[in-house]
């Protein structure tokens, strides 16, 4: 009964990965047959391709902003939801709501919410006397705008964190209180150690999502203005489906794939230093 | 009242006051944080109900006057959203059925049957679960292109009938918690593996199957990249894809603000539909 999976694995995972490895060494425009070009793609990626470098920087910058924001704010929101206040169910639903809505609809909505002239964000800012920036049309603000928009999907992190918080044994809090620990000490020595596997998981999850960000950038800015939001996936997509450079796009895909795998393995290694497990 | 109980009581009420203040603060924070989640959606709904000339009134009107429900009808016909909806239902329902059923079969095989290499196969399955899809999507596209399946729904449906590693993993973990006795009893009564799976295991899996079905539904309903790569003709587009096209068409028509603004309410209505 596992046969379907096995066939699927060969057809859609093992086969394609092998194909990607081989195609990474070719030049192929789909129309004429692929041409073996040796290391040419790889050399050009790492030495000549200015856009590769830019898109890598955009993606890394994005991850550096988005991942800590999601994890820290997710932890804060989950802690608030975990306190015994009436209505937490409603708030949980509110924070989770944007996550169930179609990403494209949210992206379209936010490209208008962030409109400098009649968008909601700049209107709210004007109420407190702040002149908001051009958000998506300003090269310096376009990437932070996407970070901001993506906080819509913090619900996933919040729900995972909340499940983690609810599993911290109550006795631990009571014991710490009896020992006279204050709030900060309880957070530092009880909550965070118990939560460390969950925090670790949300870091991996958000990092993976950040590296594979595509739809938001495609719908909201299409990489612009300039190359300020040219995410790696967008550049990869353009190579494959706009310029039909399949060989080159495959080489780019492998670079991202290996980067994600390396970072994930490194994270697992590092996690032994700080993730508590019993 | 003795002096002792008096001090306990007043200490208790001070503590109660502090607790109440803390709760109030938490509640206030919860309300403040919900603003960024709720207000844009409210703005969306409000814009979708406005007349074109009201859209850019400053300061914005939160409750449109008059409320124009016709926007929804207009947006519905401004692009073939009815067609998009049907397509979205097809490209959601068919993969969903496959993913739920096949993943359950495979999970059963991993959880309950014995065959050589099973544990190795399961580790492989878990490993692919963590694998970024970026590594495979171009070769998979080329595969479907060779098969001549581009611009059909098949590339979006067929892979689902091979099971999804994450769902297989979830369902296997759940099956491991089911008691063996039920299956043993069924086997004693002469049921074969398929009967046990269909009559005993599947019914017991109810809630887990529902979870997988919800994940699968959301994933396919909201999916964008797959439809964009595979569906090119207008009559095959899904809601997400149609909405993105609708927006870029709106932006692309000369891009004049006047024109865009005259249709923003339609766009927002379209977004509500999606």
mmCIF file of N, CA, C and O in Angstrom, chain B residues 218-249:
data_model
loop_
_atom_site.group_PDB
_atom_site.id
_atom_site.type_symbol
_atom_site.label_atom_id
_atom_site.label_comp_id
_atom_site.label_asym_id
_atom_site.label_seq_id
_atom_site.Cartn_x
_atom_site.Cartn_y
_atom_site.Cartn_z
ATOM 1 N N UNK B 218 -6.945 24.234 2.110
ATOM 2 C CA UNK B 218 -6.361 25.584 2.144
ATOM 3 C C UNK B 218 -5.195 25.697 1.186
ATOM 4 O O UNK B 218 -5.025 26.688 0.487
ATOM 5 N N UNK B 219 -4.398 24.648 1.171
ATOM 6 C CA UNK B 219 -3.229 24.642 0.320
ATOM 7 C C UNK B 219 -3.609 24.795 -1.161
ATOM 8 O O UNK B 219 -3.033 25.613 -1.872
ATOM 9 N N UNK B 220 -4.608 24.048 -1.602
ATOM 10 C CA UNK B 220 -4.945 24.091 -3.023
ATOM 11 C C UNK B 220 -5.801 25.299 -3.382
ATOM 12 O O UNK B 220 -5.642 25.890 -4.431
ATOM 13 N N UNK B 221 -6.714 25.653 -2.507
ATOM 14 C CA UNK B 221 -7.572 26.803 -2.773
ATOM 15 C C UNK B 221 -6.731 28.070 -2.924
ATOM 16 O O UNK B 221 -6.971 28.900 -3.793
ATOM 17 N N UNK B 222 -5.732 28.213 -2.053
ATOM 18 C CA UNK B 222 -4.938 29.439 -2.038
ATOM 19 C C UNK B 222 -3.709 29.378 -2.925
ATOM 20 O O UNK B 222 -2.959 30.338 -3.000
ATOM 21 N N UNK B 223 -3.513 28.237 -3.566
ATOM 22 C CA UNK B 223 -2.271 28.045 -4.298
ATOM 23 C C UNK B 223 -2.152 29.023 -5.472
ATOM 24 O O UNK B 223 -3.128 29.362 -6.134
ATOM 25 N N UNK B 224 -0.941 29.489 -5.707
ATOM 26 C CA UNK B 224 -0.748 30.483 -6.766
ATOM 27 C C UNK B 224 0.303 30.042 -7.784
ATOM 28 O O UNK B 224 0.083 30.087 -8.976
ATOM 29 N N UNK B 225 1.456 29.610 -7.292
ATOM 30 C CA UNK B 225 2.555 29.346 -8.207
ATOM 31 C C UNK B 225 2.241 28.197 -9.153
ATOM 32 O O UNK B 225 2.496 28.302 -10.353
ATOM 33 N N UNK B 226 1.678 27.113 -8.629
ATOM 34 C CA UNK B 226 1.333 25.968 -9.473
ATOM 35 C C UNK B 226 0.413 26.381 -10.614
ATOM 36 O O UNK B 226 0.761 26.228 -11.795
ATOM 37 N N UNK B 227 -0.757 26.952 -10.290
ATOM 38 C CA UNK B 227 -1.642 27.398 -11.369
ATOM 39 C C UNK B 227 -0.964 28.369 -12.330
ATOM 40 O O UNK B 227 -1.173 28.314 -13.533
ATOM 41 N N UNK B 228 -0.101 29.247 -11.786
ATOM 42 C CA UNK B 228 0.510 30.225 -12.678
ATOM 43 C C UNK B 228 1.448 29.563 -13.673
ATOM 44 O O UNK B 228 1.536 29.962 -14.832
ATOM 45 N N UNK B 229 2.170 28.534 -13.208
ATOM 46 C CA UNK B 229 3.107 27.875 -14.112
ATOM 47 C C UNK B 229 2.361 27.041 -15.153
ATOM 48 O O UNK B 229 2.735 27.012 -16.315
ATOM 49 N N UNK B 230 1.282 26.383 -14.724
ATOM 50 C CA UNK B 230 0.666 25.395 -15.607
ATOM 51 C C UNK B 230 -0.549 25.890 -16.384
ATOM 52 O O UNK B 230 -0.864 25.349 -17.429
ATOM 53 N N UNK B 231 -1.289 26.857 -15.844
ATOM 54 C CA UNK B 231 -2.533 27.247 -16.498
ATOM 55 C C UNK B 231 -2.348 28.568 -17.229
ATOM 56 O O UNK B 231 -2.147 29.602 -16.603
ATOM 57 N N UNK B 232 -2.413 28.520 -18.543
ATOM 58 C CA UNK B 232 -2.178 29.748 -19.294
ATOM 59 C C UNK B 232 -3.449 30.346 -19.871
ATOM 60 O O UNK B 232 -3.585 31.551 -19.942
ATOM 61 N N UNK B 233 -4.364 29.475 -20.339
ATOM 62 C CA UNK B 233 -5.512 30.077 -21.004
ATOM 63 C C UNK B 233 -6.498 30.610 -19.976
ATOM 64 O O UNK B 233 -6.629 30.098 -18.862
ATOM 65 N N UNK B 234 -7.151 31.670 -20.399
ATOM 66 C CA UNK B 234 -8.076 32.407 -19.546
ATOM 67 C C UNK B 234 -9.120 31.495 -18.909
ATOM 68 O O UNK B 234 -9.453 31.623 -17.750
ATOM 69 N N UNK B 235 -9.602 30.512 -19.692
ATOM 70 C CA UNK B 235 -10.721 29.726 -19.174
ATOM 71 C C UNK B 235 -10.282 28.663 -18.178
ATOM 72 O O UNK B 235 -11.113 27.977 -17.602
ATOM 73 N N UNK B 236 -8.965 28.522 -17.934
ATOM 74 C CA UNK B 236 -8.498 27.537 -16.961
ATOM 75 C C UNK B 236 -8.091 28.178 -15.637
ATOM 76 O O UNK B 236 -7.766 27.497 -14.678
ATOM 77 N N UNK B 237 -8.068 29.512 -15.604
ATOM 78 C CA UNK B 237 -7.506 30.177 -14.426
ATOM 79 C C UNK B 237 -8.301 29.919 -13.157
ATOM 80 O O UNK B 237 -9.515 29.738 -13.192
ATOM 81 N N UNK B 238 -7.562 29.927 -12.017
ATOM 82 C CA UNK B 238 -8.222 29.778 -10.723
ATOM 83 C C UNK B 238 -8.457 31.165 -10.130
ATOM 84 O O UNK B 238 -7.973 32.158 -10.661
ATOM 85 N N UNK B 239 -9.163 31.220 -9.012
ATOM 86 C CA UNK B 239 -9.484 32.521 -8.399
ATOM 87 C C UNK B 239 -8.235 33.333 -8.079
ATOM 88 O O UNK B 239 -8.143 34.508 -8.421
ATOM 89 N N UNK B 240 -7.265 32.693 -7.406
ATOM 90 C CA UNK B 240 -6.051 33.426 -7.033
ATOM 91 C C UNK B 240 -5.357 33.985 -8.266
ATOM 92 O O UNK B 240 -4.968 35.152 -8.314
ATOM 93 N N UNK B 241 -5.224 33.123 -9.254
ATOM 94 C CA UNK B 241 -4.558 33.533 -10.483
ATOM 95 C C UNK B 241 -5.369 34.612 -11.190
ATOM 96 O O UNK B 241 -4.835 35.612 -11.672
ATOM 97 N N UNK B 242 -6.687 34.414 -11.236
ATOM 98 C CA UNK B 242 -7.565 35.376 -11.885
ATOM 99 C C UNK B 242 -7.498 36.735 -11.211
ATOM 100 O O UNK B 242 -7.444 37.769 -11.882
ATOM 101 N N UNK B 243 -7.453 36.728 -9.891
ATOM 102 C CA UNK B 243 -7.388 37.988 -9.145
ATOM 103 C C UNK B 243 -6.095 38.728 -9.458
ATOM 104 O O UNK B 243 -6.103 39.936 -9.699
ATOM 105 N N UNK B 244 -4.978 37.971 -9.478
ATOM 106 C CA UNK B 244 -3.693 38.598 -9.782
ATOM 107 C C UNK B 244 -3.709 39.174 -11.191
ATOM 108 O O UNK B 244 -3.234 40.283 -11.424
ATOM 109 N N UNK B 245 -4.293 38.435 -12.130
ATOM 110 C CA UNK B 245 -4.376 38.922 -13.513
ATOM 111 C C UNK B 245 -5.251 40.159 -13.592
ATOM 112 O O UNK B 245 -4.918 41.133 -14.255
ATOM 113 N N UNK B 246 -6.365 40.109 -12.882
ATOM 114 C CA UNK B 246 -7.307 41.223 -12.848
ATOM 115 C C UNK B 246 -6.613 42.479 -12.346
ATOM 116 O O UNK B 246 -6.742 43.553 -12.926
ATOM 117 N N UNK B 247 -5.818 42.301 -11.286
ATOM 118 C CA UNK B 247 -5.123 43.465 -10.744
ATOM 119 C C UNK B 247 -4.096 43.994 -11.725
ATOM 120 O O UNK B 247 -4.047 45.187 -11.983
ATOM 121 N N UNK B 248 -3.285 43.085 -12.291
ATOM 122 C CA UNK B 248 -2.234 43.603 -13.168
ATOM 123 C C UNK B 248 -2.851 44.195 -14.436
ATOM 124 O O UNK B 248 -2.308 45.148 -14.993
ATOM 125 N N UNK B 249 -4.004 43.650 -14.871
ATOM 126 C CA UNK B 249 -4.675 44.245 -16.031
ATOM 127 C C UNK B 249 -5.135 45.659 -15.695
ATOM 128 O O UNK B 249 -5.001 46.585 -16.484
#
